[in-house]
Amino acid sequence: MGKESNFSLYSLYCLLFILTAARIKEVLNYEFLRNEEELHSALQKYGTRLGGEMAHRANSILRRFCSSNSNCELMAPFKVYYPEYTIAGWPRRISSCIIPKNMSTVISAIFCLLFTGEMGRTDKTVTSFVERSCSPRNGLHRYSQVEKLAHGYPWMNFAMVRDPAERFLSGFMYMCSSAKMVNETCEGCIGDLKCALRRTLEHSQKFASGDLSADSNLLWHLGPQNWHCDLQHNIDKFELIQYSPNDPDKVAADLRYVLTVGGVEPWHIELILSQVSNGTTCHATTHLAEKSVYMKQMEDPEVKELLTKRMHSILQVFFWDYVLFNYPLPKWEF
């Protein structure tokens, strides 16, 4: 009996090992573009949306920073970095991939209140409800789960994307503002934009090379956006919404569009838009007084030097965000 039990346990361990190895192989094959040719192919596919001059500039940057298969200084696109999707619940046919600092708290609140039926029936609003208490119930972690819910029928799946430099500054103010009293989430970079940029670059490099211990709050909030949403094989299945808190009219129009197409009830849409236009979350940074201070830091010669040096360039981390999400590439000399 003891031998049979040991054999069964051994067989179970072997099965788990085989399944784990297969999953790791699947992820590695999924997330990496295997060579320089594939990188250039991806640029050709997505870079055309940038327009002639920007497409040419993007191609020049790629050739400059990726001289060979083994020597590419740009962060690889399409890493699988703990994707998070949220759904609004039947009969609505809508989901969103959550990207930190891209209206993520509000989107999570909208979908949670819709999912639980609390929208309009409680004093909670989409800007005051910041607890992510719904995620175990309405959260998904693979795009394949979204597809399974859709059953091949029309489905609105969207993600809010943001100008990389604007998002970096917003994330920095949220994580590393001098008003913060602890350094735990900012990796010792409180009030120091240059430090935060260096740390983000370091963590991105380590994580991209397979070092999962490099995961950090700083990388989560400041790192590449395109790592978050299973985009390599699914980008054409996303409605990518260019978000900026500086354009509230566009935010309202975009929200109305995706919610309407996703089958959200008209009265809920009006309530959501009203709440969004009349409030901000505790995670918002556009209203912070020190924003002007950090914007001046962005103009500081040392910061610009850091941003424009090849090994320390914001392009190294965010190049593919600019390309994939159709934002004009920075005009810094490099």
Short mmCIF file of C-alpha atoms in Angstrom, two decimals:
data_model
loop_
_atom_site.label_atom_id
_atom_site.label_comp_id
_atom_site.label_asym_id
_atom_site.label_seq_id
_atom_site.Cartn_x
_atom_site.Cartn_y
_atom_site.Cartn_z
CA MET A 1 0.00 0.00 0.00
CA GLY A 2 2.84 2.34 0.90
CA LYS A 3 4.63 1.69 -2.40
CA GLU A 4 1.45 2.32 -4.39
CA SER A 5 0.92 5.58 -2.51
CA ASN A 6 4.49 6.70 -3.17
CA PHE A 7 4.17 5.76 -6.84
CA SER A 8 0.93 7.76 -7.17
CA LEU A 9 2.54 10.77 -5.51
CA TYR A 10 5.58 10.47 -7.78
CA SER A 11 3.32 10.25 -10.84
CA LEU A 12 1.45 13.36 -9.71
CA TYR A 13 4.72 15.29 -9.31
CA CYS A 14 5.82 14.19 -12.78
CA LEU A 15 2.51 15.29 -14.28
CA LEU A 16 2.72 18.68 -12.57
CA PHE A 17 6.30 19.11 -13.80
CA ILE A 18 5.31 18.27 -17.39
CA LEU A 19 2.34 20.66 -17.30
CA THR A 20 4.45 23.44 -15.77
CA ALA A 21 7.22 22.97 -18.33
CA ALA A 22 4.68 23.02 -21.15
CA ARG A 23 3.14 26.23 -19.81
CA ILE A 24 6.56 27.91 -19.50
CA LYS A 25 7.39 26.90 -23.07
CA GLU A 26 4.03 28.25 -24.25
CA VAL A 27 4.59 31.59 -22.52
CA LEU A 28 8.14 31.95 -23.81
CA ASN A 29 7.09 31.16 -27.36
CA TYR A 30 4.17 33.54 -27.01
CA GLU A 31 5.86 36.61 -25.63
CA PHE A 32 9.14 36.88 -27.51
CA LEU A 33 9.75 38.08 -31.00
CA ARG A 34 12.50 35.67 -31.88
CA ASN A 35 14.88 37.73 -33.98
CA GLU A 36 15.69 41.07 -35.53
CA GLU A 37 13.70 40.22 -38.66
CA GLU A 38 10.55 39.79 -36.60
CA LEU A 39 11.14 43.11 -34.83
CA HIS A 40 11.43 44.88 -38.18
CA SER A 41 8.35 43.03 -39.40
CA ALA A 42 6.41 44.23 -36.35
CA LEU A 43 7.60 47.77 -36.94
CA GLN A 44 6.55 47.60 -40.58
CA LYS A 45 3.12 46.32 -39.56
CA TYR A 46 2.37 48.82 -36.81
CA GLY A 47 4.68 51.72 -37.61
CA THR A 48 2.86 52.71 -40.79
CA ARG A 49 0.13 54.27 -38.65
CA LEU A 50 2.66 56.82 -37.41
CA GLY A 51 2.83 58.50 -40.81
CA GLY A 52 5.74 58.87 -43.21
CA GLU A 53 8.17 60.98 -41.18
CA MET A 54 7.52 59.23 -37.87
CA ALA A 55 7.61 55.80 -39.48
CA HIS A 56 11.00 56.64 -40.96
CA ARG A 57 12.20 57.91 -37.58
CA ALA A 58 10.97 54.74 -35.86
CA ASN A 59 12.82 52.59 -38.37
CA SER A 60 16.01 54.61 -37.82
CA ILE A 61 15.71 54.20 -34.05
CA LEU A 62 15.20 50.46 -34.36
CA ARG A 63 18.23 50.08 -36.60
CA ARG A 64 20.32 52.28 -34.31
CA PHE A 65 19.43 50.48 -31.10
CA CYS A 66 19.12 46.94 -32.47
CA SER A 67 22.25 46.33 -34.50
CA SER A 68 21.92 42.54 -34.39
CA ASN A 69 19.80 39.72 -33.00
CA SER A 70 21.92 39.55 -29.86
CA ASN A 71 22.43 43.27 -29.39
CA CYS A 72 19.13 45.12 -29.08
CA GLU A 73 18.93 47.85 -26.46
CA LEU A 74 15.20 48.47 -26.80
CA MET A 75 12.89 46.72 -24.36
CA ALA A 76 11.31 43.79 -26.16
CA PRO A 77 7.62 44.29 -26.91
CA PHE A 78 4.82 41.96 -25.88
CA LYS A 79 6.20 40.63 -22.62
CA VAL A 80 3.45 38.88 -20.65
CA TYR A 81 3.34 41.02 -17.51
CA TYR A 82 0.44 39.80 -15.36
CA PRO A 83 -2.49 40.88 -17.58
CA GLU A 84 -5.64 42.03 -15.80
CA TYR A 85 -9.03 42.16 -17.50
CA THR A 86 -12.30 43.24 -15.95
CA ILE A 87 -15.83 42.50 -17.17
CA ALA A 88 -19.14 44.25 -16.55
CA GLY A 89 -21.24 41.10 -16.40
CA TRP A 90 -24.10 39.68 -18.46
CA PRO A 91 -25.98 40.84 -20.49
CA ARG A 92 -23.31 43.44 -21.23
CA ARG A 93 -20.64 42.33 -23.67
CA ILE A 94 -17.65 44.39 -22.67
CA SER A 95 -14.25 43.98 -21.06
CA SER A 96 -11.24 46.16 -20.44
CA CYS A 97 -7.58 45.39 -19.96
CA ILE A 98 -6.38 47.43 -17.00
CA ILE A 99 -3.14 49.37 -17.49
CA PRO A 100 -1.95 51.23 -14.37
CA LYS A 101 -2.15 55.05 -14.50
CA ASN A 102 -4.44 54.94 -17.54
CA MET A 103 -7.71 55.69 -15.76
CA SER A 104 -7.36 52.23 -14.25
CA THR A 105 -9.01 52.99 -10.89
CA VAL A 106 -12.08 54.53 -12.53
CA ILE A 107 -12.43 51.74 -15.12
CA SER A 108 -12.17 49.12 -12.37
CA ALA A 109 -14.83 50.94 -10.34
CA ILE A 110 -17.18 51.27 -13.33
CA PHE A 111 -17.00 47.57 -14.11
CA CYS A 112 -17.27 46.55 -10.46
CA LEU A 113 -20.39 48.62 -9.80
CA LEU A 114 -21.97 47.35 -13.02
CA PHE A 115 -21.04 43.75 -12.24
CA THR A 116 -22.49 43.84 -8.71
CA GLY A 117 -25.58 45.83 -9.67
CA GLU A 118 -24.65 48.64 -7.27
CA MET A 119 -24.39 51.30 -9.97
CA GLY A 120 -26.77 54.08 -8.95
CA ARG A 121 -28.04 52.15 -5.93
CA THR A 122 -25.40 53.21 -3.45
CA ASP A 123 -23.44 56.28 -2.41
CA LYS A 124 -20.39 54.76 -4.09
CA THR A 125 -19.33 56.58 -7.24
CA VAL A 126 -16.88 55.58 -9.95
CA THR A 127 -14.38 58.13 -8.62
CA SER A 128 -14.79 57.44 -4.90
CA PHE A 129 -14.89 53.64 -5.05
CA VAL A 130 -11.21 52.69 -5.13
CA GLU A 131 -11.26 49.24 -3.53
CA ARG A 132 -10.71 46.47 -6.06
CA SER A 133 -13.00 44.13 -4.16
CA CYS A 134 -14.60 42.72 -7.32
CA SER A 135 -11.47 41.41 -9.00
CA PRO A 136 -11.84 37.84 -7.70
CA ARG A 137 -15.33 37.76 -9.25
CA ASN A 138 -15.09 39.82 -12.42
CA GLY A 139 -11.35 39.68 -13.08
CA LEU A 140 -9.69 37.62 -15.81
CA HIS A 141 -6.00 37.06 -16.51
CA ARG A 142 -5.84 35.87 -20.13
CA TYR A 143 -7.32 37.17 -23.32
CA SER A 144 -8.41 33.61 -24.12
CA GLN A 145 -10.83 33.88 -21.19
CA VAL A 146 -12.36 36.97 -22.78
CA GLU A 147 -12.75 35.11 -26.07
CA LYS A 148 -14.43 32.24 -24.29
CA LEU A 149 -17.00 34.61 -22.81
CA ALA A 150 -17.64 36.20 -26.21
CA HIS A 151 -18.48 32.82 -27.82
CA GLY A 152 -17.62 34.28 -31.22
CA TYR A 153 -20.26 37.01 -30.98
CA PRO A 154 -19.60 40.79 -31.05
CA TRP A 155 -17.76 41.94 -27.95
CA MET A 156 -16.20 45.26 -26.96
CA ASN A 157 -12.72 44.73 -25.55
CA PHE A 158 -10.77 47.91 -24.95
CA ALA A 159 -7.70 49.29 -23.23
CA MET A 160 -6.86 52.85 -22.28
CA VAL A 161 -3.38 53.76 -23.53
CA ARG A 162 -1.48 56.95 -22.82
CA ASP A 163 1.37 59.05 -24.13
CA PRO A 164 4.39 57.32 -22.53
CA ALA A 165 6.04 60.49 -21.20
CA GLU A 166 2.77 61.79 -19.75
CA ARG A 167 2.07 58.44 -18.11
CA PHE A 168 5.60 58.23 -16.71
CA LEU A 169 5.24 61.65 -15.07
CA SER A 170 1.80 60.75 -13.68
CA GLY A 171 3.07 57.44 -12.33
CA PHE A 172 6.10 59.13 -10.83
CA MET A 173 3.96 61.69 -9.00
CA TYR A 174 1.70 58.93 -7.69
CA MET A 175 4.53 56.66 -6.60
CA CYS A 176 7.35 59.05 -5.80
CA SER A 177 5.92 62.46 -4.94
CA SER A 178 7.86 64.31 -2.26
CA ALA A 179 4.61 64.26 -0.27
CA LYS A 180 5.10 60.50 0.19
CA MET A 181 6.57 59.70 3.56
CA VAL A 182 8.07 56.31 2.73
CA ASN A 183 10.32 54.97 0.01
CA GLU A 184 8.94 51.44 -0.06
CA THR A 185 7.03 51.69 -3.34
CA CYS A 186 9.41 54.15 -5.00
CA GLU A 187 12.64 52.17 -4.63
CA GLY A 188 14.40 55.05 -2.85
CA CYS A 189 13.53 57.65 -5.50
CA ILE A 190 11.18 59.97 -3.58
CA GLY A 191 11.11 63.33 -5.36
CA ASP A 192 13.88 62.30 -7.77
CA LEU A 193 12.67 61.86 -11.33
CA LYS A 194 16.10 60.86 -12.67
CA CYS A 195 16.38 58.12 -10.06
CA ALA A 196 12.92 56.77 -10.92
CA LEU A 197 13.75 56.66 -14.61
CA ARG A 198 16.98 54.76 -13.94
CA ARG A 199 15.21 52.29 -11.66
CA THR A 200 12.44 51.72 -14.20
CA LEU A 201 15.02 51.05 -16.89
CA GLU A 202 16.92 48.62 -14.63
CA HIS A 203 13.78 46.73 -13.60
CA SER A 204 12.53 46.58 -17.18
CA GLN A 205 15.83 45.16 -18.40
CA LYS A 206 15.90 42.51 -15.69
CA PHE A 207 12.29 41.49 -16.13
CA ALA A 208 12.66 41.38 -19.92
CA SER A 209 15.62 39.02 -19.51
CA GLY A 210 13.51 36.63 -17.43
CA ASP A 211 14.31 37.79 -13.89
CA LEU A 212 10.84 37.73 -12.32
CA SER A 213 12.25 39.07 -9.05
CA ALA A 214 12.61 42.43 -10.83
CA ASP A 215 8.84 42.89 -10.61
CA SER A 216 8.12 45.95 -8.49
CA ASN A 217 5.51 48.63 -7.84
CA LEU A 218 7.70 51.02 -9.79
CA LEU A 219 7.80 48.74 -12.85
CA TRP A 220 4.06 48.09 -12.57
CA HIS A 221 3.17 51.79 -12.65
CA LEU A 222 5.97 53.18 -14.83
CA GLY A 223 7.07 50.31 -17.09
CA PRO A 224 5.99 49.52 -20.68
CA GLN A 225 2.26 49.60 -21.28
CA ASN A 226 2.34 47.03 -24.08
CA TRP A 227 3.42 44.31 -21.64
CA HIS A 228 0.06 44.34 -19.86
CA CYS A 229 -2.52 43.04 -22.33
CA ASP A 230 -1.54 39.91 -24.32
CA LEU A 231 -1.09 42.11 -27.37
CA GLN A 232 1.27 40.09 -29.55
CA HIS A 233 -1.44 37.96 -31.12
CA ASN A 234 -4.48 40.00 -30.12
CA ILE A 235 -3.76 43.69 -30.69
CA ASP A 236 -6.24 43.86 -33.58
CA LYS A 237 -8.96 42.59 -31.24
CA PHE A 238 -8.57 45.60 -28.95
CA GLU A 239 -10.14 49.00 -29.17
CA LEU A 240 -7.13 51.05 -28.08
CA ILE A 241 -8.32 54.35 -26.62
CA GLN A 242 -5.77 57.15 -26.40
CA TYR A 243 -6.40 58.63 -22.97
CA SER A 244 -5.31 61.93 -21.48
CA PRO A 245 -6.84 63.63 -18.44
CA ASN A 246 -6.04 66.92 -20.17
CA ASP A 247 -8.83 66.26 -22.70
CA PRO A 248 -11.97 65.49 -20.65
CA ASP A 249 -14.30 65.88 -23.63
CA LYS A 250 -12.48 63.12 -25.51
CA VAL A 251 -12.48 60.94 -22.40
CA ALA A 252 -16.26 61.32 -22.13
CA ALA A 253 -16.81 60.64 -25.84
CA ASP A 254 -14.58 57.56 -25.79
CA LEU A 255 -16.27 56.17 -22.68
CA ARG A 256 -19.70 56.74 -24.19
CA TYR A 257 -18.63 54.89 -27.33
CA VAL A 258 -17.16 51.77 -25.70
CA LEU A 259 -19.92 51.50 -23.10
CA THR A 260 -22.64 51.88 -25.72
CA VAL A 261 -21.12 49.29 -28.05
CA GLY A 262 -20.59 47.01 -25.05
CA GLY A 263 -24.29 47.03 -24.22
CA VAL A 264 -24.21 49.10 -21.04
CA GLU A 265 -27.62 50.55 -20.25
CA PRO A 266 -28.06 54.19 -21.39
CA TRP A 267 -29.05 55.44 -17.92
CA HIS A 268 -25.94 53.86 -16.45
CA ILE A 269 -23.79 55.48 -19.14
CA GLU A 270 -25.19 58.93 -18.32
CA LEU A 271 -24.59 58.37 -14.61
CA ILE A 272 -21.03 57.18 -15.23
CA LEU A 273 -20.20 60.16 -17.43
CA SER A 274 -21.67 62.54 -14.88
CA GLN A 275 -19.62 61.03 -12.07
CA VAL A 276 -16.42 61.01 -14.14
CA SER A 277 -16.83 64.67 -15.08
CA ASN A 278 -17.50 65.75 -11.50
CA GLY A 279 -14.83 63.93 -9.54
CA THR A 280 -11.29 62.61 -9.39
CA THR A 281 -9.89 59.60 -7.60
CA CYS A 282 -7.30 59.65 -4.85
CA HIS A 283 -4.88 58.17 -7.42
CA ALA A 284 -5.24 61.08 -9.84
CA THR A 285 -2.22 63.35 -10.22
CA THR A 286 -3.27 66.08 -12.65
CA HIS A 287 -4.36 68.37 -9.82
CA LEU A 288 -1.23 68.03 -7.67
CA ALA A 289 0.58 71.30 -6.99
CA GLU A 290 4.01 69.72 -7.41
CA LYS A 291 3.23 68.69 -10.99
CA SER A 292 4.77 71.93 -12.27
CA VAL A 293 7.92 71.21 -10.26
CA TYR A 294 8.36 67.79 -11.85
CA MET A 295 7.54 69.14 -15.30
CA LYS A 296 10.43 71.56 -14.79
CA GLN A 297 12.59 68.58 -13.81
CA MET A 298 11.71 67.06 -17.18
CA GLU A 299 13.29 70.15 -18.75
CA ASP A 300 16.39 69.97 -16.56
CA PRO A 301 19.56 69.50 -18.69
CA GLU A 302 20.64 66.46 -16.64
CA VAL A 303 17.24 64.82 -17.08
CA LYS A 304 17.25 65.57 -20.79
CA GLU A 305 20.73 64.12 -21.01
CA LEU A 306 19.49 61.00 -19.24
CA LEU A 307 16.53 60.80 -21.58
CA THR A 308 18.61 61.28 -24.69
CA LYS A 309 21.58 59.05 -23.94
CA ARG A 310 21.28 55.79 -25.82
CA MET A 311 21.69 53.57 -22.79
CA HIS A 312 19.47 55.71 -20.61
CA SER A 313 16.84 56.85 -23.04
CA ILE A 314 13.14 56.83 -22.38
CA LEU A 315 12.95 55.39 -25.88
CA GLN A 316 14.75 52.30 -24.66
CA VAL A 317 11.85 51.50 -22.33
CA PHE A 318 8.92 53.00 -24.22
CA PHE A 319 9.79 52.79 -27.93
CA TRP A 320 7.21 50.10 -28.63
CA ASP A 321 4.52 51.97 -26.67
CA TYR A 322 5.01 54.93 -29.01
CA VAL A 323 4.85 52.69 -32.08
CA LEU A 324 2.04 50.31 -31.09
CA PHE A 325 -0.20 53.02 -29.67
CA ASN A 326 0.44 55.55 -32.44
CA TYR A 327 2.04 58.36 -30.46
CA PRO A 328 4.55 60.76 -32.05
CA LEU A 329 8.07 59.72 -31.17
CA PRO A 330 10.02 62.23 -29.05
CA LYS A 331 12.13 64.75 -30.93
CA TRP A 332 15.05 64.48 -28.55
CA GLU A 333 18.38 64.03 -30.26
CA PHE A 334 20.00 60.67 -29.63
#
